[in-house]
Amino acid sequence: MAGPDSRRAALRADCARCVGLCCVVPGFSASADFAISKSPGTPCRHLRTDFGCGIHDRLRAKGFPGCTVYDCFGAGQKVAQVTFGGTDWRDAPDVATQMFAVFPIMRRLHELLWFLSDAMALPGADDVRGDLAEAYDDTERLSRLDPDQLVRLDFTAHAGIVNALLDQASRLARAGSRHPDLDRRGADLVGRDLRGVDWSGAMLRGALLIGADLRRADLSGADVMGADFRGADLRGADLTGTIFLIQAQLDAAIGDATTRIDDTLQRPAHWSPTRDGSASRPQPVPSASRPRRSASRTDRTGRRRRG
Ligand code: SF4
């Protein structure tokens, strides 16, 4: 079993080894996240012939913040190089349909791998570490199936097993925290004033925190898998030890020098380097905004490294 660093390295997007799948496969509607509409399976008008993005350094300014917070978890290069052995879909239209069908499945498998890797590293999760490692190996094996097997895969059944394990790991890791029984899973907290809340160790999985004011909130050790932090104000908030927090969630939020995060995550470039957050920061997403990308909910999370 590989260590956490090598596991993570394999699950980071490597656009140079992909064929622009995230700019072709998902569809999206014109919204606060995307300046234009695009049908699934059609290349974005900004996709270059070398599969780079023609507006990579201006995505936010051009109205494409949704692209800056998308992460394939390394599924793109796996599909391009492993599943389809380096085939360029433009040269093989007969392959393109199958490749486009496989990509979302692979992305979901890789997302599970990412969270399993995170869970294995959680302090307090010793009782399930062996089961998590086994699930990781099973998921990795599934990701190497051939295209026909992948499109027939019962992903829901596999994800159910994995998610139950992730739940157990989270519960164990949060057991010693201040609020392990506080459950805001999937709560609609869009635009709410949550300044200074103490949700240390709480369950916030899938909570809608779009545009919420979380200044000085204590989210340390909370489970935030899939929580939507777009435009949330995290200035002065404590996110150290937060469980299942991914870079894309931070990238979608507002923060500054007083936002506390773990060293394994990067302080987003658009966060203010000062205390007051007066320097550049993204425009908060209107509170009425909802995901409009036609891929799955979690497809909105993650980071794009295209250029
Ligand atoms: S990253 Fe660029 S090419 Fe890809 S979908 Fe976004 S705007 Fe289009």
XYZ file of C-alpha atoms in Angstrom, residues 51-306:
256
model
C -6.185 20.852 -24.713
C -5.154 23.921 -22.724
C -7.646 26.595 -21.721
C -7.405 29.763 -23.775
C -8.481 31.946 -20.825
C -6.785 30.034 -18.031
C -5.257 33.117 -16.418
C -8.521 35.098 -16.659
C -11.161 32.532 -15.712
C -12.680 34.507 -12.852
C -12.525 37.794 -14.756
C -14.170 36.176 -17.785
C -17.033 34.774 -15.721
C -15.872 31.163 -15.331
C -15.243 30.761 -11.573
C -16.840 27.310 -11.815
C -13.843 26.161 -13.835
C -11.403 27.268 -11.149
C -12.998 24.992 -8.554
C -13.346 21.816 -10.577
C -11.157 18.829 -9.821
C -11.162 15.485 -11.603
C -9.017 13.913 -8.834
C -6.721 12.519 -11.540
C -9.537 10.777 -13.395
C -8.746 12.612 -16.627
C -5.263 11.214 -17.058
C -6.410 7.759 -15.897
C -9.107 7.630 -18.585
C -6.838 9.063 -21.284
C -3.705 7.066 -20.553
C -4.825 3.882 -18.805
C -8.399 3.103 -19.832
C -7.956 4.227 -23.430
C -4.172 3.848 -23.798
C -3.433 7.380 -24.970
C -6.191 7.646 -27.588
C -7.160 11.173 -28.629
C -10.959 11.230 -28.936
C -10.675 13.681 -31.844
C -8.898 11.029 -33.909
C -11.330 8.278 -32.968
C -14.935 9.494 -32.974
C -16.126 5.918 -32.406
C -14.162 5.863 -29.148
C -15.255 9.335 -28.044
C -18.751 8.325 -26.951
C -17.444 5.557 -24.726
C -14.642 7.718 -23.357
C -17.117 10.461 -22.455
C -19.316 7.905 -20.694
C -16.391 6.515 -18.709
C -14.997 9.851 -17.500
C -17.734 10.726 -14.938
C -17.604 7.181 -13.551
C -13.837 7.363 -13.204
C -14.084 10.754 -11.547
C -16.428 9.395 -8.910
C -14.143 6.435 -8.297
C -11.150 8.736 -7.920
C -13.101 10.968 -5.582
C -13.750 7.937 -3.384
C -10.031 7.130 -3.518
C -9.224 10.664 -2.365
C -11.543 10.492 0.631
C -10.441 6.966 1.519
C -6.860 8.181 1.507
C -7.854 11.077 3.770
C -9.743 8.736 6.103
C -6.782 6.374 6.430
C -4.726 9.265 7.773
C -7.298 10.339 10.383
C -6.140 10.140 13.966
C -8.535 8.000 15.951
C -9.652 5.879 13.003
C -7.443 2.909 13.917
C -10.392 0.532 14.282
C -11.338 0.876 10.622
C -7.951 1.610 9.040
C -7.620 -1.934 7.707
C -11.108 -1.836 6.195
C -10.369 1.539 4.635
C -7.177 0.203 3.068
C -9.067 -2.764 1.678
C -11.745 -0.468 0.235
C -9.026 1.686 -1.281
C -7.497 -1.312 -3.037
C -10.922 -2.474 -4.252
C -11.710 0.979 -5.623
C -8.330 1.236 -7.313
C -8.917 -2.178 -8.903
C -12.316 -1.021 -10.203
C -10.718 2.074 -11.714
C -8.572 -0.210 -13.867
C -11.458 -2.101 -15.436
C -11.815 -1.894 -19.191
C -14.278 0.609 -20.716
C -17.132 -1.891 -21.153
C -16.820 -3.039 -17.551
C -16.627 0.515 -16.261
C -19.855 1.667 -17.924
C -21.636 -1.401 -16.508
C -20.211 -0.910 -13.015
C -22.729 -0.723 -10.159
C -21.105 2.373 -8.726
C -23.945 3.081 -6.307
C -23.475 -0.256 -4.549
C -19.729 0.220 -4.220
C -20.077 3.840 -3.088
C -22.571 2.739 -0.436
C -20.002 0.424 1.121
C -17.261 3.033 0.949
C -19.412 5.832 2.343
C -20.437 3.702 5.307
C -16.753 3.221 6.095
C -16.024 6.921 5.666
C -18.867 7.638 8.079
C -17.373 5.308 10.669
C -13.923 6.850 10.287
C -15.373 10.341 10.653
C -17.323 9.382 13.766
C -14.254 7.864 15.373
C -12.079 10.852 14.512
C -14.644 13.364 15.864
C -15.460 11.382 19.018
C -13.211 13.453 21.280
C -14.238 16.827 19.886
C -16.612 19.381 21.457
C -19.620 18.710 19.210
C -19.468 15.194 17.732
C -23.279 14.888 17.899
C -24.075 18.213 16.271
C -25.490 17.217 12.879
C -25.998 19.852 10.157
C -25.658 17.363 7.325
C -27.141 18.830 4.130
C -28.523 21.853 6.013
C -29.557 24.855 3.936
C -27.486 27.627 5.490
C -27.202 29.762 2.379
C -26.410 33.374 3.199
C -26.804 32.820 6.971
C -25.063 34.923 9.575
C -22.950 32.317 11.345
C -20.282 34.560 12.745
C -18.424 32.992 15.640
C -20.379 29.700 15.732
C -18.685 26.858 17.541
C -19.116 23.810 15.323
C -15.892 22.120 16.298
C -16.183 18.421 15.467
C -19.681 18.775 14.010
C -21.109 16.917 11.030
C -21.487 19.439 8.183
C -21.384 17.021 5.285
C -23.105 18.463 2.208
C -24.216 21.612 4.060
C -25.120 24.507 1.783
C -23.020 27.378 3.063
C -23.072 29.498 -0.083
C -22.461 33.119 0.852
C -22.667 32.336 4.592
C -20.868 34.626 7.009
C -18.565 32.293 8.905
C -16.138 34.878 10.161
C -14.377 33.666 13.307
C -16.347 30.389 13.226
C -14.712 27.346 14.788
C -14.999 24.496 12.291
C -11.925 22.666 13.559
C -12.286 18.914 13.304
C -15.689 19.191 11.610
C -16.627 16.836 8.766
C -17.205 19.092 5.752
C -17.263 16.580 2.907
C -19.128 18.167 -0.004
C -20.099 21.276 1.978
C -20.634 24.152 -0.423
C -18.482 27.085 0.654
C -18.893 29.169 -2.499
C -18.638 32.807 -1.480
C -18.664 31.886 2.223
C -16.673 34.305 4.346
C -14.067 32.351 6.287
C -12.033 35.255 7.533
C -10.826 34.509 11.034
C -12.374 31.025 10.913
C -10.567 27.962 12.243
C -10.539 25.054 9.794
C -7.604 23.175 11.257
C -8.115 19.433 11.456
C -11.262 19.707 9.362
C -12.199 16.304 7.968
C -12.567 15.713 4.206
C -11.954 19.379 3.350
C -10.581 19.678 -0.179
C -8.699 22.514 -1.810
C -11.562 23.395 -4.135
C -13.820 24.210 -1.199
C -11.266 26.744 0.033
C -10.745 28.093 -3.482
C -14.459 28.858 -3.717
C -14.551 30.758 -0.407
C -13.377 34.117 0.897
C -10.536 34.155 3.388
C -7.597 36.143 4.593
C -4.436 35.900 6.658
C -6.459 35.082 9.788
C -8.187 32.023 8.325
C -6.586 28.960 9.921
C -6.022 25.921 7.687
C -3.793 22.845 7.798
C -0.416 22.780 6.061
C -1.645 20.102 3.656
C -3.856 22.737 2.001
C -2.839 25.870 0.137
C -3.982 29.363 0.943
C -5.856 30.404 -2.246
C -4.114 33.111 -4.265
C -7.231 35.296 -4.267
C -7.453 35.365 -0.451
C -6.346 38.609 1.066
C -2.854 38.484 2.569
C -3.999 41.015 5.156
C -6.148 40.698 8.263
C -9.123 42.651 7.029
C -9.632 40.907 3.711
C -9.581 44.226 1.904
C -7.328 42.968 -0.893
C -8.532 40.963 -3.877
C -11.180 38.404 -3.233
C -13.821 36.732 -5.383
C -17.264 38.156 -5.717
C -19.558 36.314 -3.313
C -21.976 34.083 -5.158
C -25.543 35.420 -4.856
C -27.363 33.575 -2.112
C -30.041 32.403 -4.523
C -27.436 30.723 -6.709
C -27.473 26.972 -7.022
C -25.235 24.564 -8.887
C -26.055 24.538 -12.556
C -23.409 22.274 -13.966
C -25.112 19.201 -15.294
C -22.606 16.825 -13.745
C -23.021 15.499 -10.219
C -23.064 17.790 -7.194
C -19.518 16.945 -6.192
C -18.347 17.666 -9.744
C -18.283 21.301 -8.743
C -15.503 20.751 -6.278
C -11.827 20.650 -7.005
C -9.083 22.508 -8.797
C -8.200 22.888 -12.426
C -4.566 23.104 -13.409
C -4.885 23.961 -17.031
